[in-house]
GROMACS .gro file of C-alpha atoms in nm:
model
  328
    1MET     CA    1   9.694  12.771  12.499
    2GLU     CA    2   9.905  12.541  12.713
    3TYR     CA    3  10.279  12.606  12.752
    4ARG     CA    4  10.541  12.345  12.835
    5ARG     CA    5  10.903  12.376  12.943
    6MET     CA    6  11.145  12.261  12.676
    7GLY     CA    7  11.303  11.969  12.858
    8LYS     CA    8  11.516  12.090  13.149
    9SER     CA    9  11.564  12.435  12.997
   10GLY     CA   10  11.376  12.739  13.123
   11LEU     CA   11  11.223  12.807  12.781
   12GLN     CA   12  10.846  12.766  12.753
   13LEU     CA   13  10.687  12.671  12.419
   14SER     CA   14  10.320  12.666  12.325
   15VAL     CA   15  10.213  12.301  12.299
   16LEU     CA   16  10.095  12.376  11.944
   17SER     CA   17  10.332  12.568  11.718
   18PHE     CA   18  10.348  12.677  11.354
   19GLY     CA   19  10.592  12.570  11.083
   20SER     CA   20  10.663  12.649  10.721
   21TRP     CA   21  10.789  12.319  10.577
   22VAL     CA   22  10.639  12.242  10.231
   23THR     CA   23  10.377  12.520  10.252
   24PHE     CA   24  10.570  12.851  10.244
   25ALA     CA   25  10.665  12.958   9.889
   26ARG     CA   26  10.527  12.634   9.744
   27GLN     CA   27  10.160  12.637   9.842
   28THR     CA   28  10.116  12.978  10.006
   29ASP     CA   29  10.209  13.342   9.942
   30ASP     CA   30  10.286  13.632  10.179
   31GLN     CA   31   9.921  13.725  10.219
   32ASP     CA   32   9.824  13.368  10.312
   33ASN     CA   33  10.114  13.333  10.552
   34ASP     CA   34  10.041  13.667  10.718
   35ARG     CA   35   9.685  13.552  10.796
   36LEU     CA   36   9.794  13.206  10.910
   37MET     CA   37  10.072  13.332  11.136
   38SER     CA   38   9.837  13.594  11.282
   39ILE     CA   39   9.573  13.331  11.362
   40ALA     CA   40   9.839  13.116  11.528
   41TYR     CA   41   9.989  13.402  11.730
   42GLU     CA   42   9.649  13.529  11.844
   43ALA     CA   43   9.564  13.175  11.958
   44GLY     CA   44   9.870  13.179  12.183
   45VAL     CA   45  10.122  13.006  11.955
   46ASN     CA   46  10.467  13.137  12.046
   47PHE     CA   47  10.699  12.913  11.838
   48PHE     CA   48  10.756  12.953  11.464
   49ASP     CA   49  10.972  12.690  11.295
   50ASN     CA   50  11.186  12.723  10.983
   51ALA     CA   51  11.503  12.592  10.813
   52GLU     CA   52  11.759  12.696  10.552
   53VAL     CA   53  11.653  12.417  10.316
   54TYR     CA   54  11.279  12.498  10.317
   55SER     CA   55  11.200  12.627   9.968
   56ALA     CA   56  11.573  12.697   9.922
   57GLY     CA   57  11.577  12.986  10.171
   58LYS     CA   58  11.259  13.149  10.042
   59SER     CA   59  11.058  13.018  10.337
   60GLU     CA   60  11.281  13.209  10.580
   61GLU     CA   61  11.261  13.520  10.364
   62MET     CA   62  10.879  13.504  10.365
   63MET     CA   63  10.859  13.455  10.740
   64GLY     CA   64  11.111  13.735  10.790
   65ARG     CA   65  10.902  13.978  10.584
   66ILE     CA   66  10.587  13.896  10.779
   67LEU     CA   67  10.752  13.923  11.119
   68LYS     CA   68  10.906  14.256  11.018
   69GLN     CA   69  10.559  14.395  10.940
   70LYS     CA   70  10.403  14.270  11.261
   71ASP     CA   71  10.389  14.473  11.578
   72TRP     CA   72  10.482  14.168  11.784
   73ASP     CA   73  10.731  14.205  12.065
   74ARG     CA   74  11.035  13.996  11.964
   75THR     CA   75  11.055  13.863  12.319
   76SER     CA   76  10.701  13.720  12.291
   77TYR     CA   77  10.782  13.450  12.034
   78VAL     CA   78  11.043  13.184  11.966
   79LEU     CA   79  11.203  13.158  11.622
   80SER     CA   80  11.410  12.870  11.484
   81SER     CA   81  11.621  12.766  11.190
   82LYS     CA   82  11.809  12.451  11.101
   83ALA     CA   83  12.132  12.386  10.914
   84PHE     CA   84  12.270  12.083  10.734
   85PHE     CA   85  12.128  12.047  10.383
   86GLY     CA   86  12.221  12.396  10.261
   87TRP     CA   87  11.988  12.598  10.040
   88LYS     CA   88  12.158  12.580   9.701
   89GLY     CA   89  12.014  12.243   9.602
   90GLU     CA   90  12.213  12.032   9.358
   91ASP     CA   91  12.446  12.326   9.286
   92LYS     CA   92  12.586  12.328   9.640
   93LYS     CA   93  12.962  12.308   9.685
   94PRO     CA   94  13.140  12.098   9.951
   95ASN     CA   95  13.129  12.354  10.233
   96GLN     CA   96  12.775  12.476  10.162
   97HIS     CA   97  12.614  12.192  10.355
   98GLY     CA   98  12.687  11.966  10.652
   99LEU     CA   99  12.781  12.052  11.010
  100SER     CA  100  13.132  12.192  10.969
  101ARG     CA  101  13.210  12.506  11.169
  102LYS     CA  102  13.223  12.694  10.838
  103HIS     CA  103  12.877  12.592  10.725
  104LEU     CA  104  12.708  12.621  11.066
  105MET     CA  105  12.843  12.974  11.118
  106GLU     CA  106  12.766  13.091  10.766
  107ALA     CA  107  12.423  12.926  10.761
  108CYS     CA  108  12.335  13.097  11.088
  109HIS     CA  109  12.433  13.438  10.949
  110GLU     CA  110  12.228  13.372  10.634
  111ALA     CA  111  11.925  13.268  10.839
  112LEU     CA  112  11.948  13.583  11.051
  113THR     CA  113  11.957  13.792  10.734
  114ARG     CA  114  11.662  13.612  10.571
  115LEU     CA  115  11.451  13.617  10.888
  116GLN     CA  116  11.548  13.982  10.955
  117THR     CA  117  11.627  13.915  11.319
  118ASP     CA  118  11.925  13.965  11.551
  119TYR     CA  119  11.915  13.618  11.703
  120LEU     CA  120  11.755  13.274  11.676
  121ASP     CA  121  11.597  13.126  11.986
  122LEU     CA  122  11.654  12.772  11.860
  123TYR     CA  123  11.913  12.652  11.610
  124TYR     CA  124  11.914  12.288  11.504
  125CYS     CA  125  12.159  12.052  11.340
  126HIS     CA  126  11.906  11.931  11.083
  127ARG     CA  127  12.071  11.588  11.055
  128SER     CA  128  12.382  11.432  11.205
  129ASP     CA  129  12.707  11.450  11.006
  130PRO     CA  130  12.951  11.156  11.028
  131ASN     CA  131  13.213  11.364  10.844
  132VAL     CA  132  13.246  11.622  11.123
  133PRO     CA  133  13.388  11.548  11.471
  134MET     CA  134  13.125  11.590  11.743
  135GLU     CA  135  13.360  11.823  11.930
  136GLU     CA  136  13.357  12.063  11.634
  137VAL     CA  137  12.976  12.066  11.625
  138VAL     CA  138  12.942  12.121  12.001
  139ARG     CA  139  13.207  12.394  12.009
  140THR     CA  140  13.054  12.576  11.710
  141MET     CA  141  12.705  12.579  11.858
  142ASN     CA  142  12.843  12.710  12.186
  143THR     CA  143  13.039  12.980  12.002
  144LEU     CA  144  12.711  13.095  11.844
  145ILE     CA  145  12.549  13.099  12.190
  146GLN     CA  146  12.838  13.303  12.330
  147GLN     CA  147  12.810  13.547  12.038
  148GLY     CA  148  12.439  13.596  12.118
  149LYS     CA  149  12.333  13.472  11.774
  150ILE     CA  150  12.144  13.171  11.912
  151LEU     CA  151  11.999  13.100  12.257
  152TYR     CA  152  11.960  12.720  12.254
  153TRP     CA  153  12.087  12.455  12.016
  154GLY     CA  154  11.927  12.130  11.921
  155THR     CA  155  11.920  11.834  11.687
  156SER     CA  156  11.672  11.698  11.435
  157GLU     CA  157  11.638  11.332  11.340
  158TRP     CA  158  11.945  11.232  11.540
  159SER     CA  159  11.968  10.890  11.704
  160ALA     CA  160  11.974  10.852  12.081
  161ALA     CA  161  12.339  10.745  12.061
  162GLU     CA  162  12.435  11.062  11.867
  163ILE     CA  163  12.248  11.287  12.113
  164MET     CA  164  12.419  11.115  12.407
  165GLU     CA  165  12.759  11.157  12.240
  166ALA     CA  166  12.693  11.530  12.200
  167HIS     CA  167  12.607  11.556  12.571
  168MET     CA  168  12.917  11.362  12.675
  169VAL     CA  169  13.142  11.582  12.462
  170ALA     CA  170  12.974  11.896  12.595
  171ARG     CA  171  13.019  11.779  12.953
  172GLU     CA  172  13.388  11.705  12.894
  173LEU     CA  173  13.438  12.052  12.750
  174GLY     CA  174  13.224  12.233  13.008
  175LEU     CA  175  12.985  12.344  12.733
  176GLU     CA  176  12.611  12.322  12.664
  177GLY     CA  177  12.474  12.010  12.500
  178PRO     CA  178  12.163  12.005  12.279
  179ALA     CA  179  11.850  12.112  12.469
  180VAL     CA  180  11.595  11.993  12.215
  181GLU     CA  181  11.540  11.732  11.943
  182GLN     CA  182  11.300  11.767  11.650
  183PRO     CA  183  11.183  11.417  11.554
  184GLU     CA  184  10.892  11.298  11.346
  185TYR     CA  185  10.622  11.164  11.580
  186ASN     CA  186  10.274  11.050  11.488
  187LEU     CA  187  10.051  10.744  11.510
  188PHE     CA  188  10.256  10.575  11.238
  189ASN     CA  189  10.601  10.669  11.370
  190ARG     CA  190  10.643  10.606  11.742
  191ARG     CA  191  10.965  10.417  11.813
  192LYS     CA  192  11.203  10.706  11.881
  193MET     CA  193  10.973  10.901  12.112
  194GLU     CA  194  10.831  10.605  12.300
  195ALA     CA  195  11.131  10.372  12.319
  196GLU     CA  196  11.469  10.496  12.190
  197PHE     CA  197  11.466  10.836  12.365
  198LEU     CA  198  11.325  10.721  12.701
  199SER     CA  199  11.661  10.708  12.878
  200ILE     CA  200  11.744  11.059  12.753
  201PHE     CA  201  11.413  11.198  12.881
  202GLN     CA  202  11.472  11.032  13.218
  203ASN     CA  203  11.845  11.097  13.266
  204ILE     CA  204  11.934  11.408  13.064
  205GLY     CA  205  11.609  11.593  13.007
  206MET     CA  206  11.531  11.694  12.650
  207GLY     CA  207  11.264  11.905  12.485
  208THR     CA  208  11.097  11.789  12.163
  209THR     CA  209  10.947  11.996  11.883
  210ILE     CA  210  10.752  11.741  11.682
  211TRP     CA  211  10.727  11.754  11.304
  212SER     CA  212  10.456  11.584  11.099
  213PRO     CA  213  10.208  11.503  11.380
  214LEU     CA  214   9.956  11.429  11.102
  215ALA     CA  215  10.195  11.206  10.905
  216SER     CA  216  10.216  11.452  10.612
  217GLY     CA  217   9.837  11.475  10.602
  218LEU     CA  218   9.771  11.102  10.603
  219LEU     CA  219   9.604  11.129  10.946
  220THR     CA  220   9.359  11.392  10.821
  221GLY     CA  221   9.178  11.133  10.610
  222LYS     CA  222   9.214  11.340  10.292
  223TYR     CA  223   9.408  11.062  10.118
  224ASN     CA  224   9.152  10.791  10.191
  225ASN     CA  225   9.019  10.813   9.833
  226GLY     CA  226   9.336  10.906   9.647
  227ILE     CA  227   9.568  11.207   9.637
  228PRO     CA  228   9.388  11.543   9.599
  229GLU     CA  229   9.534  11.798   9.360
  230GLY     CA  230   9.730  12.067   9.544
  231SER     CA  231   9.797  11.854   9.853
  232ARG     CA  232  10.160  11.815   9.960
  233MET     CA  233  10.177  11.457   9.832
  234SER     CA  234  10.093  11.586   9.485
  235LEU     CA  235  10.381  11.835   9.478
  236GLU     CA  236  10.679  11.781   9.252
  237GLY     CA  237  10.978  11.676   9.459
  238TYR     CA  238  10.767  11.526   9.737
  239GLU     CA  239  10.700  11.191   9.570
  240TRP     CA  240  10.888  11.025   9.858
  241LEU     CA  241  10.599  11.117  10.087
  242LYS     CA  242  10.366  10.925   9.860
  243GLU     CA  243  10.592  10.623   9.839
  244ARG     CA  244  10.657  10.610  10.211
  245SER     CA  245  10.315  10.697  10.346
  246VAL     CA  246  10.029  10.602  10.119
  247LEU     CA  247  10.001  10.230  10.169
  248ASP     CA  248   9.674  10.042  10.171
  249ASP     CA  249   9.714   9.907  10.525
  250LYS     CA  250   9.777  10.258  10.658
  251ILE     CA  251   9.468  10.393  10.485
  252ALA     CA  252   9.263  10.110  10.636
  253LYS     CA  253   9.382  10.210  10.985
  254VAL     CA  254   9.304  10.576  10.920
  255ILE     CA  255   8.949  10.483  10.817
  256GLU     CA  256   8.901  10.291  11.144
  257LEU     CA  257   9.049  10.579  11.344
  258ALA     CA  258   8.809  10.820  11.171
  259LYS     CA  259   8.516  10.609  11.295
  260MET     CA  260   8.647  10.644  11.648
  261ALA     CA  261   8.683  11.021  11.605
  262ASP     CA  262   8.317  11.032  11.496
  263GLU     CA  263   8.215  10.840  11.808
  264LEU     CA  264   8.399  11.097  12.021
  265GLY     CA  265   8.240  11.383  11.826
  266VAL     CA  266   8.571  11.527  11.709
  267SER     CA  267   8.756  11.553  11.379
  268LEU     CA  268   9.024  11.302  11.279
  269PRO     CA  269   9.303  11.568  11.259
  270THR     CA  270   9.228  11.707  11.606
  271LEU     CA  271   9.219  11.356  11.752
  272SER     CA  272   9.556  11.273  11.590
  273ILE     CA  273   9.721  11.596  11.709
  274ALA     CA  274   9.572  11.559  12.059
  275TRP     CA  275   9.711  11.205  12.072
  276CYS     CA  276  10.057  11.341  11.984
  277ILE     CA  277  10.060  11.609  12.255
  278SER     CA  278   9.916  11.368  12.513
  279ASN     CA  279  10.271  11.231  12.541
  280PRO     CA  280  10.427  11.428  12.829
  281ASN     CA  281  10.767  11.414  12.658
  282VAL     CA  282  10.629  11.623  12.370
  283THR     CA  283  10.703  11.991  12.425
  284THR     CA  284  10.521  12.111  12.112
  285ALA     CA  285  10.368  11.974  11.792
  286ILE     CA  286  10.435  12.185  11.483
  287LEU     CA  287  10.130  12.254  11.269
  288GLY     CA  288  10.150  12.330  10.898
  289ALA     CA  289   9.854  12.477  10.714
  290THR     CA  290   9.757  12.629  10.380
  291LYS     CA  291   9.404  12.741  10.477
  292GLU     CA  292   9.266  12.937  10.771
  293SER     CA  293   8.991  12.679  10.826
  294GLN     CA  294   9.250  12.402  10.843
  295LEU     CA  295   9.461  12.586  11.102
  296ASN     CA  296   9.160  12.685  11.313
  297GLU     CA  297   9.043  12.324  11.315
  298ASN     CA  298   9.386  12.188  11.412
  299LEU     CA  299   9.414  12.438  11.698
  300LYS     CA  300   9.106  12.271  11.851
  301ALA     CA  301   9.326  11.973  11.940
  302LEU     CA  302   9.366  12.126  12.286
  303GLU     CA  303   8.991  12.084  12.340
  304VAL     CA  304   9.017  11.715  12.246
  305LEU     CA  305   9.305  11.640  12.484
  306PRO     CA  306   9.081  11.586  12.794
  307LEU     CA  307   8.887  11.317  12.602
  308LEU     CA  308   9.194  11.095  12.575
  309THR     CA  309   9.132  10.869  12.873
  310PRO     CA  310   9.345  10.556  12.924
  311GLU     CA  311   9.060  10.357  12.768
  312VAL     CA  312   9.049  10.577  12.459
  313LEU     CA  313   9.427  10.564  12.421
  314ALA     CA  314   9.421  10.183  12.452
  315LYS     CA  315   9.157  10.163  12.179
  316ILE     CA  316   9.370  10.388  11.952
  317ASP     CA  317   9.667  10.155  12.011
  318GLU     CA  318   9.449   9.858  11.917
  319ILE     CA  319   9.331  10.021  11.593
  320MET     CA  320   9.675  10.138  11.482
  321GLY     CA  321   9.891   9.847  11.597
  322THR     CA  322  10.198  10.074  11.600
  323LYS     CA  323  10.287  10.089  11.970
  324PRO     CA  324  10.656   9.994  12.005
  325GLU     CA  325  10.780   9.736  12.251
  326ILE     CA  326  10.981   9.894  12.529
  327LEU     CA  327  11.284   9.688  12.629
  328ARG     CA  328  11.372   9.714  12.996
   0.00000   0.00000   0.00000
């Protein structure tokens, strides 16, 4: 396993990590998750990702039960949660979501209880919140750090302007700004990582924990002939994935990319994940899996990384046609 520093922080994350979005409590049970997390940990994965909204809190409860049973030193792995959406679904009341001090503090306490841990290594603002002053968000996250309940705070799906505002406010107050962002990054979604965030990487230093490196499974090739039963795009409540992702032109590109993977003698998923982590501004790519074979295969992305020469990367860009223009 390769480990990378999370931006300018001292924290080191495995370049491949394991997350629970969609899978935990929807596609997998405790027994499945125990095996999958064990495979990941034994392969050197040291970051496990979660959020209050995943399966309405059940995902955190499942991960908490498994970690409680394991004989893993708490200092050997990194655990995260995220707050914004709440976990009560459509029944949520005004202060049970968002980034107010009330919700961030209460959501953190709830996450600690569900995950059965004393502290979170990473705690994210799962979206930005225009209804809450940035000073309130920054102060609240720093209060949680000072209380020892979280070690680093971050953002997820924030814009570059919002991240910069948080850093400016933190600097004015003599507090810590966000150390990490969790954006979507894959061969279909490149603009933020390769263009919008460049000045932040260069001037501020920021870690990134990437979600959906396989574009919700699209880059595995399993949707090339329709949507298989039991896949995440077939799940109730995830129709938006289908609407956003499964377009004929995207499938055509995936088919061409699969041919290239064959020429290299590797699988399409490992090529796609290796491409993601070939970006030096990626700290870690979060893997999601429902089967042991799937996880074991995806972990082989590290073996594919050395094959990504400048020529191979240029050919991938040509096939996909998704490389953003960088304005100087």
